[in-house]
Short mmCIF file of C-alpha atoms in Angstrom, two decimals:
data_model
loop_
_atom_site.label_atom_id
_atom_site.label_comp_id
_atom_site.label_asym_id
_atom_site.label_seq_id
_atom_site.Cartn_x
_atom_site.Cartn_y
_atom_site.Cartn_z
CA MET A 1 17.93 0.85 -30.61
CA LYS A 2 16.40 2.69 -33.32
CA THR A 3 16.75 6.85 -32.85
CA VAL A 4 13.73 8.26 -34.16
CA GLU A 5 13.26 11.85 -33.22
CA LYS A 6 16.24 13.58 -32.52
CA GLY A 7 15.73 17.31 -30.76
CA VAL A 8 16.25 20.22 -27.90
CA THR A 9 13.64 20.57 -24.90
CA PRO A 10 11.96 23.12 -24.29
CA ARG A 11 14.18 26.21 -21.71
CA GLY A 12 13.68 24.61 -18.18
CA THR A 13 15.54 23.94 -14.88
CA PHE A 14 17.87 21.25 -14.31
CA GLN A 15 17.69 18.94 -11.40
CA TRP A 16 20.10 16.13 -10.99
CA ALA A 17 22.63 17.38 -12.68
CA TRP A 18 25.80 14.53 -13.53
CA LEU A 19 27.75 16.77 -15.64
CA ASP A 20 31.14 16.78 -14.78
CA LYS A 21 31.17 13.57 -13.75
CA PRO A 22 28.61 10.42 -14.22
CA ASP A 23 26.66 8.92 -11.17
CA THR A 24 27.97 6.05 -9.57
CA LYS A 25 26.41 5.59 -6.78
CA PHE A 26 22.63 5.20 -8.28
CA ASP A 27 22.42 5.20 -12.46
CA LYS A 28 25.91 2.82 -13.54
CA SER A 29 28.14 5.19 -14.78
CA LYS A 30 26.00 7.42 -16.45
CA TYR A 31 26.14 11.62 -16.71
CA LYS A 32 22.36 12.79 -16.46
CA VAL A 33 21.04 15.53 -16.51
CA THR A 34 16.50 16.05 -15.07
CA ILE A 35 15.18 19.19 -16.59
CA ILE A 36 11.47 21.01 -14.54
CA LEU A 37 9.16 22.29 -17.13
CA GLU A 38 6.31 23.72 -16.29
CA LYS A 39 2.97 23.14 -16.77
CA GLY A 40 0.25 25.16 -18.49
CA VAL A 41 3.07 26.46 -20.86
CA PRO A 42 1.43 25.25 -24.19
CA GLU A 43 5.97 24.88 -25.73
CA ASN A 44 6.34 22.40 -23.00
CA ASP A 45 2.40 20.83 -22.73
CA ALA A 46 3.35 19.77 -25.98
CA PHE A 47 6.91 18.66 -25.73
CA ALA A 48 5.09 16.43 -22.90
CA LYS A 49 2.78 14.74 -24.62
CA ARG A 50 5.44 14.00 -27.48
CA LEU A 51 7.74 11.64 -25.62
CA ASN A 52 4.84 10.49 -24.29
CA ASP A 53 3.07 10.12 -27.03
CA LEU A 54 6.22 8.91 -28.64
CA HIS A 55 6.99 6.35 -25.38
CA LYS A 56 2.70 4.75 -25.76
CA ALA A 57 4.09 4.43 -29.77
CA ALA A 58 7.00 2.26 -28.99
CA LYS A 59 4.45 0.07 -25.78
CA GLY A 60 6.06 1.35 -22.87
CA ASN A 61 4.91 0.13 -20.30
CA ALA A 62 2.98 4.44 -18.78
CA GLU A 63 4.28 3.30 -15.78
CA HIS A 64 7.96 4.04 -16.72
CA ARG A 65 6.12 7.30 -19.26
CA PRO A 66 9.54 10.17 -19.66
CA ALA A 67 6.93 13.13 -19.57
CA LYS A 68 7.15 12.93 -15.48
CA ASP A 69 3.32 14.17 -14.09
CA GLY A 70 5.35 16.75 -11.48
CA ASP A 71 2.57 16.97 -9.75
CA ALA A 72 1.76 12.79 -9.51
CA LEU A 73 4.87 12.74 -8.02
CA ALA A 74 4.67 14.41 -5.16
CA GLU A 75 1.32 12.32 -4.65
CA ASP A 76 3.82 9.43 -3.99
CA ASP A 77 6.53 11.47 -2.11
CA GLU A 78 6.52 15.25 0.31
CA LYS A 79 10.04 15.69 -0.82
CA LYS A 80 9.50 15.98 -4.19
CA GLU A 81 6.92 18.35 -3.26
CA ARG A 82 8.55 21.48 -5.52
CA PHE A 83 7.79 19.34 -8.53
CA ARG A 84 4.25 19.51 -7.89
CA GLY A 85 2.49 22.10 -11.81
CA HIS A 86 5.57 21.10 -13.36
CA TRP A 87 6.82 17.93 -16.49
CA VAL A 88 10.20 16.37 -14.92
CA VAL A 89 12.73 14.81 -17.38
CA THR A 90 14.85 13.41 -17.55
CA PHE A 91 18.10 11.84 -19.85
CA LYS A 92 21.60 9.61 -19.74
CA THR A 93 24.48 8.70 -22.02
CA LYS A 94 27.09 6.84 -21.10
CA ASN A 95 29.76 10.08 -22.51
CA LYS A 96 30.03 13.22 -21.38
CA PRO A 97 27.38 15.94 -22.80
CA GLU A 98 28.81 19.11 -24.99
CA LEU A 99 28.76 21.78 -22.50
CA ARG A 100 27.73 24.91 -23.96
CA GLY A 101 26.55 28.38 -21.94
CA PRO A 102 24.07 30.99 -24.37
CA GLY A 103 26.55 31.50 -27.49
CA GLY A 104 25.38 27.51 -28.61
CA LYS A 105 27.73 26.15 -29.67
CA ASN A 106 30.99 28.89 -30.03
CA ASP A 107 30.52 29.20 -26.21
CA VAL A 108 31.50 25.77 -24.74
CA LEU A 109 31.42 25.88 -20.52
CA ALA A 110 34.36 25.67 -18.68
CA VAL A 111 32.35 24.18 -15.41
CA ALA A 112 29.14 22.34 -15.26
CA PRO A 113 25.66 23.59 -15.12
CA ARG A 114 24.29 21.96 -12.18
CA SER A 115 20.92 21.22 -10.00
CA GLY A 116 18.83 25.18 -9.50
CA ASP A 117 21.20 26.31 -13.24
CA TYR A 118 19.06 28.06 -16.20
CA GLY A 119 18.98 26.53 -19.36
CA ARG A 120 17.96 23.31 -22.35
CA VAL A 121 18.80 20.43 -22.98
CA ALA A 122 20.07 17.98 -26.55
CA TYR A 123 18.73 15.00 -26.90
CA ALA A 124 17.78 11.92 -29.02
CA VAL A 125 14.50 9.29 -28.05
CA ALA A 126 15.51 5.95 -29.12
CA GLU A 127 13.02 3.19 -28.62
CA SER A 128 13.97 0.13 -26.32
CA GLY A 129 13.03 -3.66 -28.28
CA GLN A 130 14.95 -5.18 -25.56
CA GLY A 131 11.99 -7.14 -22.80
CA SER A 132 9.00 -6.30 -21.90
CA ALA A 133 9.62 -4.11 -18.43
CA TYR A 134 12.55 -2.37 -20.62
CA ARG A 135 9.81 -1.40 -23.65
CA GLY A 136 9.08 2.26 -24.49
CA VAL A 137 11.88 5.01 -26.04
CA ILE A 138 15.45 6.04 -23.72
CA LEU A 139 16.38 9.97 -23.55
CA TYR A 140 19.34 10.05 -24.84
CA LEU A 141 21.73 13.84 -23.56
CA ASN A 142 24.16 15.18 -26.25
CA ALA A 143 24.18 18.39 -24.66
CA VAL A 144 22.80 21.12 -22.01
CA GLN A 145 23.24 25.02 -22.80
CA LEU A 146 23.34 26.80 -20.01
CA LEU A 147 21.06 30.12 -19.86
CA GLU A 148 21.23 31.82 -16.69
CA ARG A 149 22.57 30.06 -13.69
CA ARG A 150 20.63 30.06 -10.08
CA ALA A 151 22.87 27.17 -7.95
CA VAL A 152 23.69 27.72 -4.85
CA SER A 153 26.81 26.43 -5.53
CA SER A 154 27.50 27.80 -8.60
CA GLY A 155 31.16 27.02 -10.64
CA ALA A 156 32.88 26.20 -6.89
CA ASP A 157 32.57 23.23 -5.32
CA MET A 158 31.86 24.63 -2.06
CA PHE A 159 29.17 21.79 -0.40
CA GLU A 160 28.39 18.45 -1.63
CA ASP A 161 25.40 18.51 -0.66
CA GLU A 162 23.16 19.94 -2.78
CA SER A 163 19.85 21.82 -0.56
CA ASP A 164 17.87 23.85 -0.45
CA GLU A 165 19.50 25.33 2.53
CA PHE A 166 19.99 29.27 0.73
CA GLY A 167 18.06 30.99 -2.31
CA PRO A 168 19.19 31.05 -5.51
CA ASP A 169 21.41 32.59 -7.12
CA THR A 170 20.42 33.99 -10.02
CA ALA A 171 23.64 35.84 -11.82
CA ARG A 172 24.11 34.95 -15.63
CA ALA A 173 26.17 32.64 -17.15
CA GLU A 174 30.08 33.10 -17.85
CA SER A 175 29.57 34.34 -21.17
CA ASP A 176 28.79 37.04 -22.60
CA PRO A 177 24.37 36.63 -23.41
CA ASP A 178 25.26 38.67 -27.13
CA VAL A 179 27.17 36.55 -29.17
CA ASP A 180 23.72 35.28 -30.28
CA GLY A 181 21.67 37.89 -29.47
CA GLY A 182 20.58 37.40 -25.96
CA THR A 183 18.55 35.03 -24.66
CA ASP A 184 14.61 36.11 -26.31
CA PRO A 185 12.63 32.69 -26.00
CA ASP A 186 11.88 32.91 -29.87
CA ASP A 187 15.71 32.37 -30.52
CA ASP A 188 15.68 29.12 -32.52
CA ALA A 189 17.66 25.54 -31.91
CA SER A 190 19.61 26.16 -34.51
CA ASP A 191 22.87 27.64 -31.78
CA PHE A 192 21.84 24.36 -30.87
#
């Protein structure tokens, strides 16, 4: 496989976060996270278009685009209604990714981000030269940066399921938010 791009996603909400341990039920022991990005935000739309253009250039099947349209997902599955108006992008790896807080490289987390938390992902895009069903690009998960704890049970495995029965926890991540000057949206990825 050939790496065609490395970068950092725009800021978004994590979903289906398997960052403490790999998902062995559905994904053959892979760490993974999905990031949900609001559509209509120029940075998010440009990011989704870029990933899908790389996939198309690698002769990937349109059905397996890396940046999925949440509106289309909601049409096919009532349980995915919350994805309307968003881009849905999943990253995976066999190795445990680095887990960082708002301070970037020097802010290593003891507790992994969970589904519902807010942050961004450091990734690599590689072309897959495998058979026609797998042709296109693969998104690799290198690191996750937690910017804000929003998950219901952040920091504790009190609940096995991640239901939406309770409201979100809006507490800040367990780190000094001013280490890198705060969480200014104009921050570049150099501290990540």
